[in-house]
PDB file of C-alpha atoms in Angstrom:
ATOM      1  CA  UNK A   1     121.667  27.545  72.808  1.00  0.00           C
ATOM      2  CA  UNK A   2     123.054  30.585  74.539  1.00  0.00           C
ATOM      3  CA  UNK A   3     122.126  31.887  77.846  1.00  0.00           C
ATOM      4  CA  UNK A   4     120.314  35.995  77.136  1.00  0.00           C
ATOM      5  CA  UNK A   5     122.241  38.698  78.617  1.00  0.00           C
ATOM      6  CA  UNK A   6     120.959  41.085  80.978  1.00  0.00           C
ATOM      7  CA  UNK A   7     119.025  43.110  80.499  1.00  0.00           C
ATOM      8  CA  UNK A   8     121.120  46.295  81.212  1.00  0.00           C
ATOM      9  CA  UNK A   9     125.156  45.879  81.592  1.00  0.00           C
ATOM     10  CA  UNK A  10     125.594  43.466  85.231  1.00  0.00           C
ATOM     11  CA  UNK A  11     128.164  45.965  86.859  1.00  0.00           C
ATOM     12  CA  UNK A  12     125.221  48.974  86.293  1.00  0.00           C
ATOM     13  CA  UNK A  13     122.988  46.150  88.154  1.00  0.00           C
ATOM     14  CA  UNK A  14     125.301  44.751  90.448  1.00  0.00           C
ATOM     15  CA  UNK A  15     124.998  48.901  91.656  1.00  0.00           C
ATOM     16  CA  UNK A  16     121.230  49.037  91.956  1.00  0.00           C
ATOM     17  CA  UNK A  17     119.860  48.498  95.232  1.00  0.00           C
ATOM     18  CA  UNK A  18     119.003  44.619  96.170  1.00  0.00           C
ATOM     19  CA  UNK A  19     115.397  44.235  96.513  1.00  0.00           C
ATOM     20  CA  UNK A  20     113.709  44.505  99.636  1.00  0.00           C
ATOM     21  CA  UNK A  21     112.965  41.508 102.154  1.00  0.00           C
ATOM     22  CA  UNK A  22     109.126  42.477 101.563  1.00  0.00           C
ATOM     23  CA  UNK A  23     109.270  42.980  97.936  1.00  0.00           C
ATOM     24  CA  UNK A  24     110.767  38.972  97.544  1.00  0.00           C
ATOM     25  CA  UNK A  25     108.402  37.521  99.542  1.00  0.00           C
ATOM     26  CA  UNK A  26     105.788  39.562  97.595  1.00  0.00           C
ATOM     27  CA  UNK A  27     106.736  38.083  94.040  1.00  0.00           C
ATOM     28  CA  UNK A  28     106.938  34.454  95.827  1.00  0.00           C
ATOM     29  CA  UNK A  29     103.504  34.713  96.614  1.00  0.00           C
ATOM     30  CA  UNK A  30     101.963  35.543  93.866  1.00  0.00           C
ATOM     31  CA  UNK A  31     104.141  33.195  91.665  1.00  0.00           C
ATOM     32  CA  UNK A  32     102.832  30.462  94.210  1.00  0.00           C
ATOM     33  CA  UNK A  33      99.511  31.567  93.671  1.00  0.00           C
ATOM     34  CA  UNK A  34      99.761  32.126  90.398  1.00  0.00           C
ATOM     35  CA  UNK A  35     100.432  28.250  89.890  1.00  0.00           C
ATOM     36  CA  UNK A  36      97.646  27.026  92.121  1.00  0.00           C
ATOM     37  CA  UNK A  37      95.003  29.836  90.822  1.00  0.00           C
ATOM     38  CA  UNK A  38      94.705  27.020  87.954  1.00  0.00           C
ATOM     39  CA  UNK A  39      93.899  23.510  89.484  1.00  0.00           C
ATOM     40  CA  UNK A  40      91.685  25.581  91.541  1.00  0.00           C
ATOM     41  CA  UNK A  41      90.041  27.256  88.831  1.00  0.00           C
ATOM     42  CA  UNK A  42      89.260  23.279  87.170  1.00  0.00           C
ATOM     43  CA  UNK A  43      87.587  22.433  90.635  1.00  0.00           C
ATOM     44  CA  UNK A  44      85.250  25.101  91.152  1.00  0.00           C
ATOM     45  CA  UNK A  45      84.296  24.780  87.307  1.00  0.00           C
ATOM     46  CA  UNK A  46      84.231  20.839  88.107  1.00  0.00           C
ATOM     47  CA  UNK A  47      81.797  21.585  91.429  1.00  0.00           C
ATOM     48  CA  UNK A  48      79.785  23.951  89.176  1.00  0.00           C
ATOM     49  CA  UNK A  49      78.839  21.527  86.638  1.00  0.00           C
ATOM     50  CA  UNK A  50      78.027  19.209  89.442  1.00  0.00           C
ATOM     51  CA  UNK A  51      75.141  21.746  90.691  1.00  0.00           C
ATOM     52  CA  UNK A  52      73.903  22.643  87.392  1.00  0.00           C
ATOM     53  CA  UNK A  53      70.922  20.668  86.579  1.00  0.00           C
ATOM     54  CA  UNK A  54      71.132  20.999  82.785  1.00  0.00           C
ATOM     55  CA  UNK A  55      74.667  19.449  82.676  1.00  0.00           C
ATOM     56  CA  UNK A  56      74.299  16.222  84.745  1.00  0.00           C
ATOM     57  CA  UNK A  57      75.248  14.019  81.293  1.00  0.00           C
ATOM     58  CA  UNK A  58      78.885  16.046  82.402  1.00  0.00           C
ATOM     59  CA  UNK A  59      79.069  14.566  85.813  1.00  0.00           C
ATOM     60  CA  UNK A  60      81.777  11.888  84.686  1.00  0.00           C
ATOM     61  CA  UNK A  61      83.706  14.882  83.078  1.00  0.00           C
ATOM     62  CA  UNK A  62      83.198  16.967  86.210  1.00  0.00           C
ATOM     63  CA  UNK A  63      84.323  14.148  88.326  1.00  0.00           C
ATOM     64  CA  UNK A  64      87.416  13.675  86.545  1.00  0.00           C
ATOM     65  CA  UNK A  65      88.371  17.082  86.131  1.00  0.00           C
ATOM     66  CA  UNK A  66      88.376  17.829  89.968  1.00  0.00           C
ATOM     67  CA  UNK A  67      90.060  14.727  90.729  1.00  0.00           C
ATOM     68  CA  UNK A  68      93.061  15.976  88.134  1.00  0.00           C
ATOM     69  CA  UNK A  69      93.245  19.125  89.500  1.00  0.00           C
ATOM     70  CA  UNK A  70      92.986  18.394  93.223  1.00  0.00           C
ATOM     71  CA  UNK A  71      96.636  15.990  92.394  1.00  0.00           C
ATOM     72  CA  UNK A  72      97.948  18.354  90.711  1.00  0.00           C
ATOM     73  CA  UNK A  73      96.996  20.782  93.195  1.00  0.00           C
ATOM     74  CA  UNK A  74      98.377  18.632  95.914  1.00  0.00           C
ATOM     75  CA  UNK A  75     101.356  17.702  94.122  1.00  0.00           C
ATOM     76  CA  UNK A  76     102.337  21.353  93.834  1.00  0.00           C
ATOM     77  CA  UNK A  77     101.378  22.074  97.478  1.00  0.00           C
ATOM     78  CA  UNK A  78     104.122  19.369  98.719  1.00  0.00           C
ATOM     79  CA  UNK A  79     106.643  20.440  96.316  1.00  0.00           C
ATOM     80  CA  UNK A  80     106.208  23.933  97.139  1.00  0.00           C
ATOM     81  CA  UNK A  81     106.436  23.225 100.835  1.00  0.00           C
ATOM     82  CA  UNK A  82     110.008  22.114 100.528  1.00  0.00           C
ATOM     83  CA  UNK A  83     110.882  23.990  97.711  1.00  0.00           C
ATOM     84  CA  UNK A  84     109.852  27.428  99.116  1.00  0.00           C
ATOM     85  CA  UNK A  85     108.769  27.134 102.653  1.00  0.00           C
ATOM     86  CA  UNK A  86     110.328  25.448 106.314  1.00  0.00           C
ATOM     87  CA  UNK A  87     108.752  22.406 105.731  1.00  0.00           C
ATOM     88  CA  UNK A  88     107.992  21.897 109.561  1.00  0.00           C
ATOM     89  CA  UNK A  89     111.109  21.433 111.649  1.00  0.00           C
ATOM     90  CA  UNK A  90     112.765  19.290 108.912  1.00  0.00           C
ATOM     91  CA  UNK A  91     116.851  20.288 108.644  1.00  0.00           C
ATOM     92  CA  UNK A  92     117.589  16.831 106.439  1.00  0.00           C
ATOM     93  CA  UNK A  93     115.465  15.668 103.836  1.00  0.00           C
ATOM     94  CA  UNK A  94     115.632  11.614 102.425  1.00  0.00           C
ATOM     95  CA  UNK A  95     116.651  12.094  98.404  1.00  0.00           C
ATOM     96  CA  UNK A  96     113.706   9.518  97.870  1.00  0.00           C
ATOM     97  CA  UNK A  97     111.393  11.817  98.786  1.00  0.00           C
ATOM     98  CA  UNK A  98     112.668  14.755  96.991  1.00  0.00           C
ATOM     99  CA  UNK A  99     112.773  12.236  94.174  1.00  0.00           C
ATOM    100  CA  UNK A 100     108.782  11.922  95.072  1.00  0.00           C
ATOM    101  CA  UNK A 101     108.221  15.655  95.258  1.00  0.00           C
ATOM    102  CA  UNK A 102     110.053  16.077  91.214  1.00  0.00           C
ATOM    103  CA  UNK A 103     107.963  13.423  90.094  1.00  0.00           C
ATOM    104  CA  UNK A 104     104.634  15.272  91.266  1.00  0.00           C
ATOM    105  CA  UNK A 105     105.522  18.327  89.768  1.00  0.00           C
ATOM    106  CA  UNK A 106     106.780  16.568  86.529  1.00  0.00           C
ATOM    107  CA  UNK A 107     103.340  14.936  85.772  1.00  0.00           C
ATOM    108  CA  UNK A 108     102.415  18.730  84.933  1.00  0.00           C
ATOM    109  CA  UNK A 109     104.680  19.529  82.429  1.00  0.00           C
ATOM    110  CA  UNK A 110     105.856  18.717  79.307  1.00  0.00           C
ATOM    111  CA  UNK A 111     109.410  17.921  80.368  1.00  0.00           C
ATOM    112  CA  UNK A 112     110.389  14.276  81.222  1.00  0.00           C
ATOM    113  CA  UNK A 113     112.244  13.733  84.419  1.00  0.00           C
ATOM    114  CA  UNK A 114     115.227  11.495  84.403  1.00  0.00           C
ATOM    115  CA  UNK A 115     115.957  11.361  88.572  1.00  0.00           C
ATOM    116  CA  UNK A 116     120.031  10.767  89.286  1.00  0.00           C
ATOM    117  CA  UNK A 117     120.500  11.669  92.700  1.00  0.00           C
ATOM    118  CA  UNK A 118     123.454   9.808  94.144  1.00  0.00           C
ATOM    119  CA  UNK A 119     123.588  11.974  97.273  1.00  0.00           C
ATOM    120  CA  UNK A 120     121.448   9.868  99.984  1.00  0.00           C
ATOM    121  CA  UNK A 121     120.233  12.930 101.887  1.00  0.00           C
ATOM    122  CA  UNK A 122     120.546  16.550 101.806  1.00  0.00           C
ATOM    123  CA  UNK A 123     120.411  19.154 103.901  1.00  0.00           C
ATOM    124  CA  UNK A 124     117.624  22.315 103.853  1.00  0.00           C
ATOM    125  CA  UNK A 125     119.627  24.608 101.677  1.00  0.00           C
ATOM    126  CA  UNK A 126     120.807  21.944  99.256  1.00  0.00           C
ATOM    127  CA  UNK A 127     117.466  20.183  98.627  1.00  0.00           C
ATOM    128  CA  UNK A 128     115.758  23.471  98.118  1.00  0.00           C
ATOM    129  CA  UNK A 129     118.004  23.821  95.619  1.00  0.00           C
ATOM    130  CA  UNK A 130     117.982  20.450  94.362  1.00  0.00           C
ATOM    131  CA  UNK A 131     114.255  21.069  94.114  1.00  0.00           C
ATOM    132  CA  UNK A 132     114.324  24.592  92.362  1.00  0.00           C
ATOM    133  CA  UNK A 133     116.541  24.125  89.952  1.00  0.00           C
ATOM    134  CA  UNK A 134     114.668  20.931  88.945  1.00  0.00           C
ATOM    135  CA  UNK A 135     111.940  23.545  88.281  1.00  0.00           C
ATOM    136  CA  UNK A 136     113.790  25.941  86.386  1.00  0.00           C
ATOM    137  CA  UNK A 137     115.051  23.040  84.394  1.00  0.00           C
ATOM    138  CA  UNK A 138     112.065  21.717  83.662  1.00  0.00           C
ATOM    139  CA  UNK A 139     110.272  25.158  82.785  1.00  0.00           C
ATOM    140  CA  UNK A 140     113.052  25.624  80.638  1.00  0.00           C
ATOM    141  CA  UNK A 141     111.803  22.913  77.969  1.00  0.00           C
ATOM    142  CA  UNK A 142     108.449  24.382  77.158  1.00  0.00           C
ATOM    143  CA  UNK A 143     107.921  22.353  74.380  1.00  0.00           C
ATOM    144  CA  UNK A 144     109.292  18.955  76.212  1.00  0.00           C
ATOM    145  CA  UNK A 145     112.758  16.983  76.153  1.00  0.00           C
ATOM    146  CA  UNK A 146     114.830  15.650  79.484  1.00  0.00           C
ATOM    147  CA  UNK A 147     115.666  17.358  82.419  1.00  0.00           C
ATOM    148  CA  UNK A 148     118.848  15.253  84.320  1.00  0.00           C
ATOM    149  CA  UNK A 149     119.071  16.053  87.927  1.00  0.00           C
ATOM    150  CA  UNK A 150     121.838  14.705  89.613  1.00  0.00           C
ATOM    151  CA  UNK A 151     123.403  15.705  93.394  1.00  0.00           C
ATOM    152  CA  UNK A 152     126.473  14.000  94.888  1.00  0.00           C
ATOM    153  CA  UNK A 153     129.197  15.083  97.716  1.00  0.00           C
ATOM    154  CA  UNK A 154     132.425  15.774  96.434  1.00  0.00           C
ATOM    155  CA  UNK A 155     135.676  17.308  98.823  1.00  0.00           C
ATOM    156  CA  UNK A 156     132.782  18.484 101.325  1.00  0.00           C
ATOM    157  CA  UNK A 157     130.287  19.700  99.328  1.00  0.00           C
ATOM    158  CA  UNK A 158     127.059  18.608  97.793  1.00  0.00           C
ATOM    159  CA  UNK A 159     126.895  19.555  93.512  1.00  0.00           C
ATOM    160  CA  UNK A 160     123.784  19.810  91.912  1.00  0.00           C
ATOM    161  CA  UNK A 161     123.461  19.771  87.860  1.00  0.00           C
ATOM    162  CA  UNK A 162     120.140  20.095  86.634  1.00  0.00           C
ATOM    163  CA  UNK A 163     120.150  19.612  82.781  1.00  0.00           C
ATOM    164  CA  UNK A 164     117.803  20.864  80.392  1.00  0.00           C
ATOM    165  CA  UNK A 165     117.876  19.055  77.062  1.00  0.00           C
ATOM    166  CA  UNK A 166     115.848  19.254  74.294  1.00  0.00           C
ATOM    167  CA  UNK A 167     115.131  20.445  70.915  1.00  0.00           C
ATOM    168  CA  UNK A 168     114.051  24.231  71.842  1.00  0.00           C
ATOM    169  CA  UNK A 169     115.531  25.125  75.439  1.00  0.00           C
ATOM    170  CA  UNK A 170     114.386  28.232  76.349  1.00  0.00           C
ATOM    171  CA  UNK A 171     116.142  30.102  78.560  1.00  0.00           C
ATOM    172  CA  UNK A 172     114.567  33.560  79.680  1.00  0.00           C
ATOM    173  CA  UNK A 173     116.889  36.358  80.813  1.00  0.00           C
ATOM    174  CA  UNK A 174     115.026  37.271  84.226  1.00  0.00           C
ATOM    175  CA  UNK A 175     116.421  33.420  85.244  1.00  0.00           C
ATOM    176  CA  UNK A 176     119.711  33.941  84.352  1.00  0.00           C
ATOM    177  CA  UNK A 177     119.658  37.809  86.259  1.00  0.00           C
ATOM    178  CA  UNK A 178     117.886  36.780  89.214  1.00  0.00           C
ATOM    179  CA  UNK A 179     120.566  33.397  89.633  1.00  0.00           C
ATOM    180  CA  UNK A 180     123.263  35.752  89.429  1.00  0.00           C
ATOM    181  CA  UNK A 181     121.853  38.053  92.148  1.00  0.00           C
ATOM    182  CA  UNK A 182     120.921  40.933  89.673  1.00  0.00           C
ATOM    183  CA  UNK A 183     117.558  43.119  90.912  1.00  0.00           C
ATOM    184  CA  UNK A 184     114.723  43.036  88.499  1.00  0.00           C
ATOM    185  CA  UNK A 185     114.669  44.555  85.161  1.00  0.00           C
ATOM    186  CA  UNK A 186     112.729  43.972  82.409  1.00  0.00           C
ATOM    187  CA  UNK A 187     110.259  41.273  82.050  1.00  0.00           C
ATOM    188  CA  UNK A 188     108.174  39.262  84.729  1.00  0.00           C
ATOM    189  CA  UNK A 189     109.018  39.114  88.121  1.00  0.00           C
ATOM    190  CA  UNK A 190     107.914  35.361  88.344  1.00  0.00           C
ATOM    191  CA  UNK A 191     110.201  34.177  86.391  1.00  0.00           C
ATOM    192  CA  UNK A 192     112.920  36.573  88.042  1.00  0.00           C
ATOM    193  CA  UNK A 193     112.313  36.061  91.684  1.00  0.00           C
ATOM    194  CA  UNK A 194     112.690  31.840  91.668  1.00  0.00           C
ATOM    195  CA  UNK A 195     115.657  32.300  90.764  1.00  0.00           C
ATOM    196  CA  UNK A 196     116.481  35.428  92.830  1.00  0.00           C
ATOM    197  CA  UNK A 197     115.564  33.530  96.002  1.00  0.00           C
ATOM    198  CA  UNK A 198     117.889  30.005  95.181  1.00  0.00           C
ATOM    199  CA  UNK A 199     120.635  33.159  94.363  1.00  0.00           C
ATOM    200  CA  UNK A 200     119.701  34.478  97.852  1.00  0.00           C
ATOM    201  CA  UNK A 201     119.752  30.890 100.491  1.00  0.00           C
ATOM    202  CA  UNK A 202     122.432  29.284  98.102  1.00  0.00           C
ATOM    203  CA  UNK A 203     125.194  32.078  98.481  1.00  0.00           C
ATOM    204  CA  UNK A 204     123.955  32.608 102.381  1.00  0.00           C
ATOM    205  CA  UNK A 205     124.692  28.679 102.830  1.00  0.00           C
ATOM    206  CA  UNK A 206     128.177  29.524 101.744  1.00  0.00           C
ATOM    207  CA  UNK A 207     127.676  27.909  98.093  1.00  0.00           C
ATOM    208  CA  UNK A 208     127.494  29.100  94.437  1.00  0.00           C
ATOM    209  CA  UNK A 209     125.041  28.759  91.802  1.00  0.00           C
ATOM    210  CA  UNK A 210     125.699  29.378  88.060  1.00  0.00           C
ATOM    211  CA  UNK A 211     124.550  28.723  84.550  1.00  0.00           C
ATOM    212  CA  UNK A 212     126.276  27.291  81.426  1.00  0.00           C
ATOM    213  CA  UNK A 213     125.047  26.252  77.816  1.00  0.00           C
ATOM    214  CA  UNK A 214     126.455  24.450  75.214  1.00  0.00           C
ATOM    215  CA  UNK A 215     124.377  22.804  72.152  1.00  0.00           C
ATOM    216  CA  UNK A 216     120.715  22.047  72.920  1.00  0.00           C
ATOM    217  CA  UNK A 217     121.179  22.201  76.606  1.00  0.00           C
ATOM    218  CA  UNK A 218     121.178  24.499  79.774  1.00  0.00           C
ATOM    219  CA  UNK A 219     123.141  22.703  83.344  1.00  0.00           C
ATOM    220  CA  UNK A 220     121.933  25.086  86.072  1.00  0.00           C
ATOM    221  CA  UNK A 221     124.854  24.062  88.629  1.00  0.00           C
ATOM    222  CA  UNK A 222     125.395  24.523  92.407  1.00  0.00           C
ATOM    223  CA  UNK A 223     127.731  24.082  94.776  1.00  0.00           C
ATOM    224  CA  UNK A 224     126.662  24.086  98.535  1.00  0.00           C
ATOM    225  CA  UNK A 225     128.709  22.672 102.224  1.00  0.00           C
ATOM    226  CA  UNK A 226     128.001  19.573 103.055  1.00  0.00           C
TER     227      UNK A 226
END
């Protein structure tokens, strides 16, 4: 498995003009929305089955299928609210519950989630990183295998390794550009600006984020203060 190059050579990117304030929080909205367009979808097709007279032999089926998507909508609302937003006035944030927060998201995807957090708690920057990566790691094994997260201080800092392994990792190459701070190129800006945006909070908390490959696996790795 080898990580894609960029698109274009990096030092003709590194040149291009970084992306506006606006234009991020542009793409992270609709690649939040983009994600909970579909559990919302189920529930108004769930509610619509419910007021159709002709399909009341469905009601168990509707029932079901808005009580799925209103957890998974939920689960992606709380993971979301860490990952990507302020999360009230929260500065420190228990590893147990970030723990909580993976598993949510995990019960959506094929990936399995193997939880190795030794760190007890983690500062804002650090478990928004903790917690993206996790999703980048996860999305990166579309067709399933393990993703290893794992967090522990070291010398003053808190290291993250998220670990994609499985029999078709798939790594696309907006990830890899927007980690390493590149703008947008080709390809699909949600994929790109995730990873643009843990570039963007990791390297203002004074830390470093990187990729490396080897085999059947991906390690998305950070380093962040303490």
């Amino acid at each position: 498995m080898t990580v894609p190059p960029a698109s274009l050579t990096e030092d003709a990117r590194r040149d291009a003009p970084a992306p506006r304030t606006a234009e991020v929080a542009a793409f992270l909205a609709a690649r939040m929305c983009h994600d909970f367009i579909s559990p919302v979808s189920a529930m108004v097709s769930g509610l619509d089955l419910l007021d159709d007279p002709s399909a009341q032999d469905m009601r168990e089926e509707a029932m079901g299928l808005i009580g799925a998507s209103a957890r998974k909508l939920a689960d992606l609302l709380g993971f979301c609210r860490v990952a990507f937003g302020a999360s009230a006035s929260a500065e420190v944030f228990d590893s147990r519950e970030l723990g909580r927060l993976a598993e949510g998201l995990f019960r959506h995807i094929r990936a399995e989630l193997d939880w190795q957090v030794a760190a007890p708690a983690l500062a804002k920057p650090a478990a928004r990183a903790l917690l993206n990566l996790s999703q980048l790691a996860g999305a990166a094994l579309p067709t399933g295998g393990v993703a290893r997260i794992q967090a522990e201080e070291r010398e003053g800092f808190i290291l993250i390794r998220a670990r994609a392994d499985g029999p078709r990792p798939r790594l696309r190459a907006e990830v890899s550009d927007g980690l390493l701070g590149l703008p947008m190129g080709e390809g699909l800006h949600g994929y790109w600006v995730q990873a643009y945006y843990v570039h963007l909070f990791v390297t203002d908390a004074g830390g470093t984020v990187r990729l490396d490959s080897a085999g059947s696996a991906i390690d998305f790795l950070a380093a962040l203060p303490a």
